[in-house]
Amino acid sequence: MDIAALLPQFGSLIWTLLAFVIALSIIVAIHEYGHYIVGRWSGIDADVFSLGFGPVLFSRVDKRGTKWQFALLPLGGYVKFKGDSNASGGKDDEAMAVLTQAERRRTMNGAPLWARAATVAAGPAFNFALSILIFTGVLMLRGDVTDPVKVGELRAVPAQNELQVGDVLLQIEGVDLPSFSESSSFQSFLEDLPQQEHLDYTVQRGDDTLEVQGPYVYPPVATQIIPRSAADDAGFRAGDIITSIGGAPIYAFDQLRDAVEGSEGETLTLEVWRDGETRVLEMTPRRTDEPQDDGSFKTAYRIGIVGGMFFEPATEMSGLGSAFMSGVQQTGRIIEGSLSGLWYMITGAISTCNLSGPIGIAETSGSMASQGTASFIWFIAVLSTAVGLLNLFPIPVLDGGHLVFHAYEAVTGRPPSDKALRVLMGIGLTMLLTLMVFALSNDLFCP
């Protein structure tokens, strides 16, 4: 066996695991801190705040008596509140029996219903808050495209390009550019442009108005590679430009999209320009189920390449208010898409292979980290929303299940009996383990 040949794969595996652990640790820390801090505000004491499970690597006890610790297995975390029998909750009857009434108030099981419900709900709420905060920050820094459109940064392209950074685009092929903020008009303008290697641009450069040549506005360039996609598996990298498909030259991203959608899943041979060199890559488009505006799903063929213009347009920082609203909307779209996708999987409208497990999430973490810090941070926000949503499912052992118990108590005036709780928690744990095994089998056996 050639050990040297395994080193790149080993390095890739370490990178993937590291990215997964970092992403998961951040999300779990925020989730558990939500439980902890709202519990503290509600008058509930915490005995242990743990990141990870198993043997403790490091710990310290704060002035409130809470033990903060890092454990060996970084696959989750927990807060053990005063009076809990274990990390998963449950009442420690022996410990509770010797507490005074005032001391019982500072336990999870002895606190008022509103305090318990708020503490439980805080974990998912903090996950959503983290997502909104990240989306807001990224969108603010990304900014809004200036109007009129100005060249901010040029990509390396194989075609002749006479444009320069700072050029303001006035016309393309003799037609005035519409406002970028009018997305429908701008999109229609681009669709009417001839799909050819070079276009004529009229630009404002300083005090001069010049006629220059440049590539098609949206060339077949990969600005981002979707993790675990056909393009990712084929070895595509961000910045690659597809110059031909099956020997036929292409100049527009729409030509690439048309070829993929018309492939019916047949393998495509593509010539790719990367860093001044041309190489040949093969990939097989994959069937995928995509959400539509009406909530339904459409089956299409995709390769996992995100396109863009041959330049990065200059931007100006967005306002906090608009960026925050966009962050809230982005979080809402993820929740809506996740719920509709789950429903369509349950009803059989789309493949259950759309559900990823820990291996898939780890691979995605590594892929997003390899595409840059901004992509990885954005992925953390997406995953945080997913974790928050999952924890709200009404399954015993999850936060959503505990909230159902609290709702039952609010309606009936008494909590479920200890025997009923033990049975329901056992059922919930079985359901959760079954879901995890199913998702893991998807990672291993789905195409």
CSV table of C-alpha atoms in Angstrom, one decimal:
chain,number,residue,atom,x,y,z
A,1,MET,CA,0.0,0.0,0.0
A,2,ASP,CA,1.3,3.5,-0.9
A,3,ILE,CA,1.1,5.4,2.4
A,4,ALA,CA,2.1,8.6,0.7
A,5,ALA,CA,-1.0,8.5,-1.5
A,6,LEU,CA,-3.2,8.3,1.6
A,7,LEU,CA,-1.8,11.5,3.2
A,8,PRO,CA,-3.9,14.0,1.2
A,9,GLN,CA,-7.0,12.0,2.0
A,10,PHE,CA,-6.0,11.8,5.7
A,11,GLY,CA,-5.4,15.6,5.7
A,12,SER,CA,-8.8,16.1,4.1
A,13,LEU,CA,-10.4,13.9,6.8
A,14,ILE,CA,-8.8,15.8,9.6
A,15,TRP,CA,-9.9,19.1,8.0
A,16,THR,CA,-13.4,17.9,7.7
A,17,LEU,CA,-13.6,16.7,11.3
A,18,LEU,CA,-12.0,19.9,12.6
A,19,ALA,CA,-14.5,22.0,10.7
A,20,PHE,CA,-17.4,19.9,11.9
A,21,VAL,CA,-16.3,20.0,15.6
A,22,ILE,CA,-15.8,23.8,15.4
A,23,ALA,CA,-19.2,24.4,13.8
A,24,LEU,CA,-21.0,22.0,16.2
A,25,SER,CA,-19.2,23.3,19.3
A,26,ILE,CA,-20.2,26.9,18.5
A,27,ILE,CA,-23.8,26.0,17.9
A,28,VAL,CA,-24.1,23.7,21.0
A,29,ALA,CA,-22.4,26.3,23.2
A,30,ILE,CA,-24.9,29.0,22.1
A,31,HIS,CA,-27.9,26.5,22.5
A,32,GLU,CA,-26.8,25.4,26.0
A,33,TYR,CA,-25.9,28.9,27.1
A,34,GLY,CA,-29.5,29.9,26.2
A,35,HIS,CA,-30.8,27.3,28.6
A,36,TYR,CA,-28.3,28.3,31.3
A,37,ILE,CA,-28.6,32.1,31.2
A,38,VAL,CA,-32.4,32.2,31.0
A,39,GLY,CA,-32.6,29.6,33.7
A,40,ARG,CA,-30.4,31.8,35.9
A,41,TRP,CA,-32.5,34.9,35.1
A,42,SER,CA,-35.5,32.8,36.1
A,43,GLY,CA,-34.0,31.9,39.4
A,44,ILE,CA,-32.9,28.3,38.5
A,45,ASP,CA,-29.4,27.3,39.6
A,46,ALA,CA,-27.1,25.2,37.3
A,47,ASP,CA,-24.7,22.6,38.7
A,48,VAL,CA,-22.9,21.8,35.5
A,49,PHE,CA,-22.4,23.4,32.1
A,50,SER,CA,-20.6,21.0,29.8
A,51,LEU,CA,-19.3,21.2,26.3
A,52,GLY,CA,-18.8,17.6,25.2
A,53,PHE,CA,-19.4,14.3,26.9
A,54,GLY,CA,-17.3,11.7,28.6
A,55,PRO,CA,-14.1,12.2,30.6
A,56,VAL,CA,-13.6,15.8,31.7
A,57,LEU,CA,-10.5,17.5,30.2
A,58,PHE,CA,-10.8,20.9,32.0
A,59,SER,CA,-13.2,22.4,34.5
A,60,ARG,CA,-13.6,25.2,36.9
A,61,VAL,CA,-16.3,26.2,39.4
A,62,ASP,CA,-17.6,29.8,39.4
A,63,LYS,CA,-18.8,31.9,42.3
A,64,ARG,CA,-22.4,30.7,41.8
A,65,GLY,CA,-21.3,27.1,42.2
A,66,THR,CA,-21.7,26.1,38.6
A,67,LYS,CA,-19.0,23.7,37.2
A,68,TRP,CA,-17.9,24.8,33.7
A,69,GLN,CA,-16.2,21.9,31.9
A,70,PHE,CA,-14.8,20.7,28.5
A,71,ALA,CA,-15.2,16.9,28.0
A,72,LEU,CA,-13.4,14.5,25.7
A,73,LEU,CA,-16.1,13.8,23.1
A,74,PRO,CA,-17.0,17.1,21.4
A,75,LEU,CA,-20.4,15.9,20.0
A,76,GLY,CA,-22.8,18.0,22.0
A,77,GLY,CA,-23.2,19.4,25.4
A,78,TYR,CA,-25.6,19.9,28.3
A,79,VAL,CA,-26.6,22.0,31.3
A,80,LYS,CA,-27.4,20.0,34.5
A,81,PHE,CA,-29.7,22.1,36.6
A,82,LYS,CA,-30.0,21.8,40.4
A,83,GLY,CA,-32.2,18.9,41.4
A,84,ASP,CA,-31.8,17.1,38.0
A,85,SER,CA,-31.0,13.4,38.2
A,86,ASN,CA,-28.7,13.5,35.1
A,87,ALA,CA,-27.7,15.5,32.1
A,88,SER,CA,-30.9,14.8,30.3
A,89,GLY,CA,-33.1,16.2,33.1
A,90,GLY,CA,-35.4,14.2,35.3
A,91,LYS,CA,-36.0,14.7,39.0
A,92,ASP,CA,-33.5,13.6,41.6
A,93,ASP,CA,-36.1,12.6,44.3
A,94,GLU,CA,-33.5,12.0,47.0
A,95,ALA,CA,-31.8,15.4,46.5
A,96,MET,CA,-35.1,17.2,46.2
A,97,ALA,CA,-36.4,15.6,49.4
A,98,VAL,CA,-33.8,17.3,51.7
A,99,LEU,CA,-34.2,20.8,50.2
A,100,THR,CA,-36.1,23.6,51.8
A,101,GLN,CA,-38.9,25.3,50.0
A,102,ALA,CA,-36.6,28.2,49.0
A,103,GLU,CA,-34.0,25.8,47.8
A,104,ARG,CA,-36.5,23.8,45.8
A,105,ARG,CA,-37.5,27.1,44.0
A,106,ARG,CA,-34.0,27.3,42.7
A,107,THR,CA,-34.2,23.8,41.0
A,108,MET,CA,-35.6,23.1,37.6
A,109,ASN,CA,-38.3,20.8,38.9
A,110,GLY,CA,-39.3,23.1,41.7
A,111,ALA,CA,-39.5,26.3,39.7
A,112,PRO,CA,-42.7,27.9,38.5
A,113,LEU,CA,-44.1,26.6,35.1
A,114,TRP,CA,-43.2,29.9,33.4
A,115,ALA,CA,-39.6,29.7,34.5
A,116,ARG,CA,-39.2,26.1,33.3
A,117,ALA,CA,-40.9,26.8,29.9
A,118,ALA,CA,-38.8,29.9,29.3
A,119,THR,CA,-35.6,28.0,30.2
A,120,VAL,CA,-36.4,25.1,27.8
A,121,ALA,CA,-37.4,27.4,24.9
A,122,ALA,CA,-34.3,29.5,25.3
A,123,GLY,CA,-32.0,26.9,23.7
A,124,PRO,CA,-33.7,27.0,20.2
A,125,ALA,CA,-34.3,30.7,20.6
A,126,PHE,CA,-30.6,31.4,21.0
A,127,ASN,CA,-29.9,29.2,18.0
A,128,PHE,CA,-32.2,31.4,15.9
A,129,ALA,CA,-30.7,34.5,17.4
A,130,LEU,CA,-27.2,33.4,16.4
A,131,SER,CA,-28.4,32.7,12.8
A,132,ILE,CA,-30.0,36.2,12.6
A,133,LEU,CA,-26.9,37.8,14.0
A,134,ILE,CA,-24.6,36.1,11.6
A,135,PHE,CA,-26.8,36.8,8.6
A,136,THR,CA,-27.2,40.4,9.6
A,137,GLY,CA,-23.4,40.9,10.0
A,138,VAL,CA,-22.5,39.1,6.7
A,139,LEU,CA,-25.2,41.0,4.8
A,140,MET,CA,-24.0,44.3,6.2
A,141,LEU,CA,-20.4,43.6,5.3
A,142,ARG,CA,-21.4,42.3,1.8
A,143,GLY,CA,-23.3,45.5,1.2
A,144,ASP,CA,-25.5,46.7,-1.6
A,145,VAL,CA,-24.3,47.0,-5.2
A,146,THR,CA,-23.7,50.6,-6.1
A,147,ASP,CA,-26.0,52.2,-8.7
A,148,PRO,CA,-24.8,52.6,-11.4
A,149,VAL,CA,-22.9,49.4,-11.4
A,150,LYS,CA,-19.1,49.9,-10.9
A,151,VAL,CA,-16.4,47.3,-11.3
A,152,GLY,CA,-15.1,46.5,-7.8
A,153,GLU,CA,-12.8,43.5,-8.4
A,154,LEU,CA,-12.0,41.6,-11.6
A,155,ARG,CA,-12.0,37.8,-11.8
A,156,ALA,CA,-9.3,36.0,-13.8
A,157,VAL,CA,-10.9,34.9,-17.1
A,158,PRO,CA,-9.5,33.4,-20.3
A,159,ALA,CA,-11.3,35.8,-22.6
A,160,GLN,CA,-10.0,39.2,-23.5
A,161,ASN,CA,-11.0,41.8,-20.9
A,162,GLU,CA,-10.3,45.5,-21.2
A,163,LEU,CA,-12.3,46.6,-18.2
A,164,GLN,CA,-10.6,48.0,-15.2
A,165,VAL,CA,-11.4,48.2,-11.5
A,166,GLY,CA,-13.4,51.4,-10.9
A,167,ASP,CA,-15.1,51.5,-14.4
A,168,VAL,CA,-18.7,52.5,-14.2
A,169,LEU,CA,-20.9,50.5,-16.7
A,170,LEU,CA,-23.0,52.7,-18.9
A,171,GLN,CA,-23.9,50.5,-21.8
A,172,ILE,CA,-23.5,46.9,-23.1
A,173,GLU,CA,-23.8,46.3,-26.8
A,174,GLY,CA,-25.1,49.8,-27.2
A,175,VAL,CA,-28.0,49.4,-24.8
A,176,ASP,CA,-28.2,51.5,-21.5
A,177,LEU,CA,-27.8,49.5,-18.3
A,178,PRO,CA,-31.0,49.5,-16.2
A,179,SER,CA,-30.7,50.1,-12.5
A,180,PHE,CA,-29.3,47.1,-10.6
A,181,SER,CA,-31.9,47.6,-7.9
A,182,GLU,CA,-34.7,46.9,-10.4
A,183,SER,CA,-33.8,43.2,-10.5
A,184,SER,CA,-36.5,42.1,-13.0
A,185,SER,CA,-35.4,44.8,-15.5
A,186,PHE,CA,-31.7,44.1,-15.0
A,187,GLN,CA,-32.3,40.3,-15.4
A,188,SER,CA,-34.3,40.9,-18.7
A,189,PHE,CA,-31.5,43.1,-20.0
A,190,LEU,CA,-29.0,40.4,-19.4
A,191,GLU,CA,-31.1,37.7,-21.0
A,192,ASP,CA,-31.3,39.8,-24.2
A,193,LEU,CA,-27.6,40.0,-24.6
A,194,PRO,CA,-26.0,37.8,-27.2
A,195,GLN,CA,-24.2,34.8,-25.7
A,196,GLN,CA,-20.8,35.2,-27.3
A,197,GLU,CA,-17.2,35.4,-26.2
A,198,HIS,CA,-16.9,39.2,-26.3
A,199,LEU,CA,-19.3,42.0,-25.7
A,200,ASP,CA,-18.8,45.8,-26.3
A,201,TYR,CA,-19.0,47.9,-23.1
A,202,THR,CA,-19.3,51.6,-22.8
A,203,VAL,CA,-17.8,52.7,-19.5
A,204,GLN,CA,-17.0,55.8,-17.5
A,205,ARG,CA,-13.3,55.7,-16.5
A,206,GLY,CA,-12.5,58.8,-14.5
A,207,ASP,CA,-13.6,61.8,-16.7
A,208,ASP,CA,-13.5,59.7,-19.9
A,209,THR,CA,-16.2,57.7,-21.6
A,210,LEU,CA,-14.6,54.7,-23.4
A,211,GLU,CA,-15.6,51.8,-25.6
A,212,VAL,CA,-13.9,48.6,-24.4
A,213,GLN,CA,-14.3,44.8,-24.9
A,214,GLY,CA,-15.0,42.3,-22.2
A,215,PRO,CA,-16.4,38.8,-21.6
A,216,TYR,CA,-20.1,37.9,-21.4
A,217,VAL,CA,-21.4,39.4,-18.2
A,218,TYR,CA,-22.3,36.1,-16.6
A,219,PRO,CA,-19.7,33.6,-18.0
A,220,PRO,CA,-19.8,29.9,-16.9
A,221,VAL,CA,-17.7,30.7,-13.8
A,222,ALA,CA,-17.9,28.8,-10.5
A,223,THR,CA,-18.1,31.4,-7.8
A,224,GLN,CA,-19.1,28.8,-5.2
A,225,ILE,CA,-19.2,25.0,-5.2
A,226,ILE,CA,-22.1,23.4,-3.3
A,227,PRO,CA,-20.7,20.8,-0.8
A,228,ARG,CA,-21.3,17.1,-1.6
A,229,SER,CA,-22.5,18.0,-5.1
A,230,ALA,CA,-21.5,16.5,-8.4
A,231,ALA,CA,-19.1,19.4,-9.0
A,232,ASP,CA,-17.6,19.0,-5.6
A,233,ASP,CA,-17.0,15.3,-6.1
A,234,ALA,CA,-15.5,16.0,-9.6
A,235,GLY,CA,-12.9,18.3,-8.2
A,236,PHE,CA,-14.2,21.7,-9.2
A,237,ARG,CA,-12.9,24.7,-7.3
A,238,ALA,CA,-14.3,28.2,-6.8
A,239,GLY,CA,-12.9,30.4,-9.7
A,240,ASP,CA,-13.0,27.6,-12.3
A,241,ILE,CA,-14.4,28.7,-15.7
A,242,ILE,CA,-16.0,26.1,-18.0
A,243,THR,CA,-14.9,26.8,-21.6
A,244,SER,CA,-16.6,23.9,-23.4
A,245,ILE,CA,-19.0,21.0,-22.9
A,246,GLY,CA,-18.5,17.9,-25.0
A,247,GLY,CA,-16.1,19.9,-27.2
A,248,ALA,CA,-18.6,22.7,-27.9
A,249,PRO,CA,-17.4,26.1,-26.6
A,250,ILE,CA,-19.7,28.0,-24.2
A,251,TYR,CA,-19.5,31.6,-23.1
A,252,ALA,CA,-22.5,32.1,-20.8
A,253,PHE,CA,-23.6,30.4,-17.6
A,254,ASP,CA,-27.1,29.8,-19.1
A,255,GLN,CA,-25.4,27.6,-21.7
A,256,LEU,CA,-24.0,25.5,-18.9
A,257,ARG,CA,-27.3,25.3,-17.1
A,258,ASP,CA,-29.1,24.3,-20.4
A,259,ALA,CA,-26.6,21.5,-21.0
A,260,VAL,CA,-26.9,20.2,-17.4
A,261,GLU,CA,-30.7,20.3,-17.5
A,262,GLY,CA,-30.8,18.6,-20.9
A,263,SER,CA,-28.3,15.9,-19.9
A,264,GLU,CA,-30.9,13.6,-18.3
A,265,GLY,CA,-28.2,12.5,-15.9
A,266,GLU,CA,-25.7,11.5,-18.6
A,267,THR,CA,-22.0,12.2,-17.8
A,268,LEU,CA,-20.7,15.5,-19.2
A,269,THR,CA,-17.1,16.1,-20.3
A,270,LEU,CA,-16.1,19.7,-19.6
A,271,GLU,CA,-13.0,21.7,-20.4
A,272,VAL,CA,-12.1,23.9,-17.4
A,273,TRP,CA,-9.9,27.0,-17.3
A,274,ARG,CA,-8.1,27.3,-13.9
A,275,ASP,CA,-5.2,29.6,-13.2
A,276,GLY,CA,-4.3,29.9,-16.8
A,277,GLU,CA,-4.3,26.2,-17.5
A,278,THR,CA,-7.0,24.1,-19.2
A,279,ARG,CA,-8.0,20.7,-17.8
A,280,VAL,CA,-10.7,18.2,-18.5
A,281,LEU,CA,-13.2,17.1,-15.8
A,282,GLU,CA,-16.1,14.7,-16.0
A,283,MET,CA,-19.2,14.8,-13.9
A,284,THR,CA,-22.6,13.3,-13.8
A,285,PRO,CA,-25.5,15.7,-13.0
A,286,ARG,CA,-27.7,14.5,-10.2
A,287,ARG,CA,-31.4,14.6,-9.8
A,288,THR,CA,-32.5,16.9,-7.0
A,289,ASP,CA,-35.8,18.1,-5.6
A,290,GLU,CA,-36.0,21.9,-5.5
A,291,PRO,CA,-38.7,23.9,-3.6
A,292,GLN,CA,-41.0,26.2,-5.6
A,293,ASP,CA,-42.7,29.4,-4.7
A,294,ASP,CA,-46.0,27.5,-4.2
A,295,GLY,CA,-44.4,25.2,-1.6
A,296,SER,CA,-44.2,22.2,-4.0
A,297,PHE,CA,-41.0,20.6,-5.2
A,298,LYS,CA,-39.7,20.2,-8.8
A,299,THR,CA,-37.3,17.5,-9.9
A,300,ALA,CA,-34.3,18.8,-11.9
A,301,TYR,CA,-30.7,17.9,-12.7
A,302,ARG,CA,-28.0,20.0,-11.0
A,303,ILE,CA,-24.2,19.9,-10.6
A,304,GLY,CA,-23.8,22.2,-7.7
A,305,ILE,CA,-22.1,25.3,-9.2
A,306,VAL,CA,-23.1,28.8,-8.3
A,307,GLY,CA,-22.4,31.4,-11.0
A,308,GLY,CA,-21.7,35.1,-11.0
A,309,MET,CA,-20.5,38.0,-13.1
A,310,PHE,CA,-16.9,38.2,-14.4
A,311,PHE,CA,-16.3,40.9,-11.9
A,312,GLU,CA,-17.3,41.6,-8.3
A,313,PRO,CA,-19.4,44.8,-8.4
A,314,ALA,CA,-18.5,47.6,-6.0
A,315,THR,CA,-20.7,47.8,-2.9
A,316,GLU,CA,-21.6,50.1,-0.1
A,317,MET,CA,-22.4,49.0,3.4
A,318,SER,CA,-26.0,48.2,4.1
A,319,GLY,CA,-28.0,49.8,6.9
A,320,LEU,CA,-28.4,47.9,10.1
A,321,GLY,CA,-32.2,47.9,9.8
A,322,SER,CA,-32.4,46.5,6.3
A,323,ALA,CA,-29.6,43.9,7.0
A,324,PHE,CA,-31.4,42.8,10.2
A,325,MET,CA,-34.7,42.3,8.4
A,326,SER,CA,-32.9,40.4,5.6
A,327,GLY,CA,-31.3,38.2,8.3
A,328,VAL,CA,-34.7,37.5,9.9
A,329,GLN,CA,-36.1,36.6,6.5
A,330,GLN,CA,-33.2,34.4,5.6
A,331,THR,CA,-33.7,32.5,8.9
A,332,GLY,CA,-37.4,32.2,8.2
A,333,ARG,CA,-36.8,30.8,4.7
A,334,ILE,CA,-34.5,28.1,6.1
A,335,ILE,CA,-37.2,27.1,8.6
A,336,GLU,CA,-39.9,27.1,6.0
A,337,GLY,CA,-37.8,25.2,3.5
A,338,SER,CA,-36.8,22.6,6.1
A,339,LEU,CA,-40.4,22.0,7.2
A,340,SER,CA,-41.8,21.8,3.7
A,341,GLY,CA,-39.0,19.5,2.7
A,342,LEU,CA,-39.7,17.2,5.7
A,343,TRP,CA,-43.4,17.1,4.8
A,344,TYR,CA,-42.7,16.2,1.2
A,345,MET,CA,-40.3,13.4,2.3
A,346,ILE,CA,-43.0,12.0,4.6
A,347,THR,CA,-45.6,12.1,1.9
A,348,GLY,CA,-43.2,10.6,-0.7
A,349,ALA,CA,-43.2,13.6,-3.0
A,350,ILE,CA,-39.4,13.8,-2.8
A,351,SER,CA,-36.6,11.4,-2.0
A,352,THR,CA,-35.8,10.7,1.6
A,353,CYS,CA,-32.1,11.0,0.5
A,354,ASN,CA,-32.6,14.7,1.0
A,355,LEU,CA,-32.1,14.1,4.7
A,356,SER,CA,-28.4,14.2,5.7
A,357,GLY,CA,-26.9,12.7,8.8
A,358,PRO,CA,-23.7,13.4,10.8
A,359,ILE,CA,-21.4,12.3,8.0
A,360,GLY,CA,-23.1,14.5,5.5
A,361,ILE,CA,-23.0,17.5,7.8
A,362,ALA,CA,-19.3,16.9,8.6
A,363,GLU,CA,-18.5,16.7,4.9
A,364,THR,CA,-20.5,19.9,4.3
A,365,SER,CA,-18.6,21.6,7.2
A,366,GLY,CA,-15.3,20.7,5.7
A,367,SER,CA,-16.3,21.8,2.2
A,368,MET,CA,-17.6,25.1,3.3
A,369,ALA,CA,-14.5,25.8,5.4
A,370,SER,CA,-12.3,25.1,2.4
A,371,GLN,CA,-14.2,27.7,0.4
A,372,GLY,CA,-13.3,30.5,2.9
A,373,THR,CA,-14.2,31.9,6.3
A,374,ALA,CA,-17.3,33.8,5.0
A,375,SER,CA,-18.8,30.6,3.5
A,376,PHE,CA,-18.0,28.7,6.7
A,377,ILE,CA,-19.6,31.3,9.0
A,378,TRP,CA,-22.7,31.4,6.7
A,379,PHE,CA,-22.9,27.6,7.0
A,380,ILE,CA,-22.8,27.9,10.8
A,381,ALA,CA,-25.8,30.2,10.7
A,382,VAL,CA,-27.7,27.8,8.5
A,383,LEU,CA,-26.8,24.8,10.7
A,384,SER,CA,-27.7,26.8,13.8
A,385,THR,CA,-31.2,27.4,12.4
A,386,ALA,CA,-31.6,23.7,11.6
A,387,VAL,CA,-30.5,22.7,15.1
A,388,GLY,CA,-32.9,25.1,16.7
A,389,LEU,CA,-35.7,23.8,14.6
A,390,LEU,CA,-34.9,20.2,15.2
A,391,ASN,CA,-35.0,20.8,19.0
A,392,LEU,CA,-38.5,22.2,18.7
A,393,PHE,CA,-39.9,19.0,17.3
A,394,PRO,CA,-42.5,17.6,19.8
A,395,ILE,CA,-40.4,14.5,20.6
A,396,PRO,CA,-39.8,13.6,24.2
A,397,VAL,CA,-36.1,14.2,25.2
A,398,LEU,CA,-36.0,17.2,22.8
A,399,ASP,CA,-36.8,20.7,24.0
A,400,GLY,CA,-40.1,20.6,21.9
A,401,GLY,CA,-41.1,17.5,23.9
A,402,HIS,CA,-40.5,19.2,27.2
A,403,LEU,CA,-42.5,22.2,26.0
A,404,VAL,CA,-45.4,19.8,25.2
A,405,PHE,CA,-45.2,18.5,28.8
A,406,HIS,CA,-45.3,22.1,30.1
A,407,ALA,CA,-48.3,22.9,27.9
A,408,TYR,CA,-50.1,19.8,29.3
A,409,GLU,CA,-49.3,21.0,32.8
A,410,ALA,CA,-50.6,24.5,32.0
A,411,VAL,CA,-53.9,23.0,30.7
A,412,THR,CA,-54.5,20.4,33.4
A,413,GLY,CA,-52.9,22.1,36.3
A,414,ARG,CA,-50.5,19.1,37.0
A,415,PRO,CA,-47.5,17.7,35.2
A,416,PRO,CA,-47.5,14.2,33.7
A,417,SER,CA,-46.8,11.5,36.2
A,418,ASP,CA,-43.2,10.2,36.7
A,419,LYS,CA,-44.2,6.9,35.2
A,420,ALA,CA,-45.7,8.5,32.1
A,421,LEU,CA,-42.6,10.7,31.7
A,422,ARG,CA,-40.3,7.7,31.8
A,423,VAL,CA,-42.3,5.8,29.2
A,424,LEU,CA,-42.6,8.9,26.9
A,425,MET,CA,-38.9,9.7,27.3
A,426,GLY,CA,-38.0,6.1,26.3
A,427,ILE,CA,-40.3,6.4,23.3
A,428,GLY,CA,-38.7,9.7,22.4
A,429,LEU,CA,-35.2,8.4,22.7
A,430,THR,CA,-36.1,5.5,20.5
A,431,MET,CA,-37.5,7.8,17.9
A,432,LEU,CA,-34.5,10.0,18.0
A,433,LEU,CA,-32.0,7.1,17.6
A,434,THR,CA,-34.1,5.7,14.8
A,435,LEU,CA,-34.0,9.1,13.0
A,436,MET,CA,-30.2,9.2,13.5
A,437,VAL,CA,-29.7,5.7,12.1
A,438,PHE,CA,-31.9,6.5,9.1
A,439,ALA,CA,-30.0,9.7,8.4
A,440,LEU,CA,-26.7,7.9,8.8
A,441,SER,CA,-27.8,5.3,6.3
A,442,ASN,CA,-28.6,8.1,3.9
A,443,ASP,CA,-25.0,9.4,4.2
A,444,LEU,CA,-23.6,5.9,3.5
A,445,PHE,CA,-25.9,4.6,0.8
A,446,CYS,CA,-27.7,7.5,-1.0
A,447,PRO,CA,-26.0,8.6,-4.3
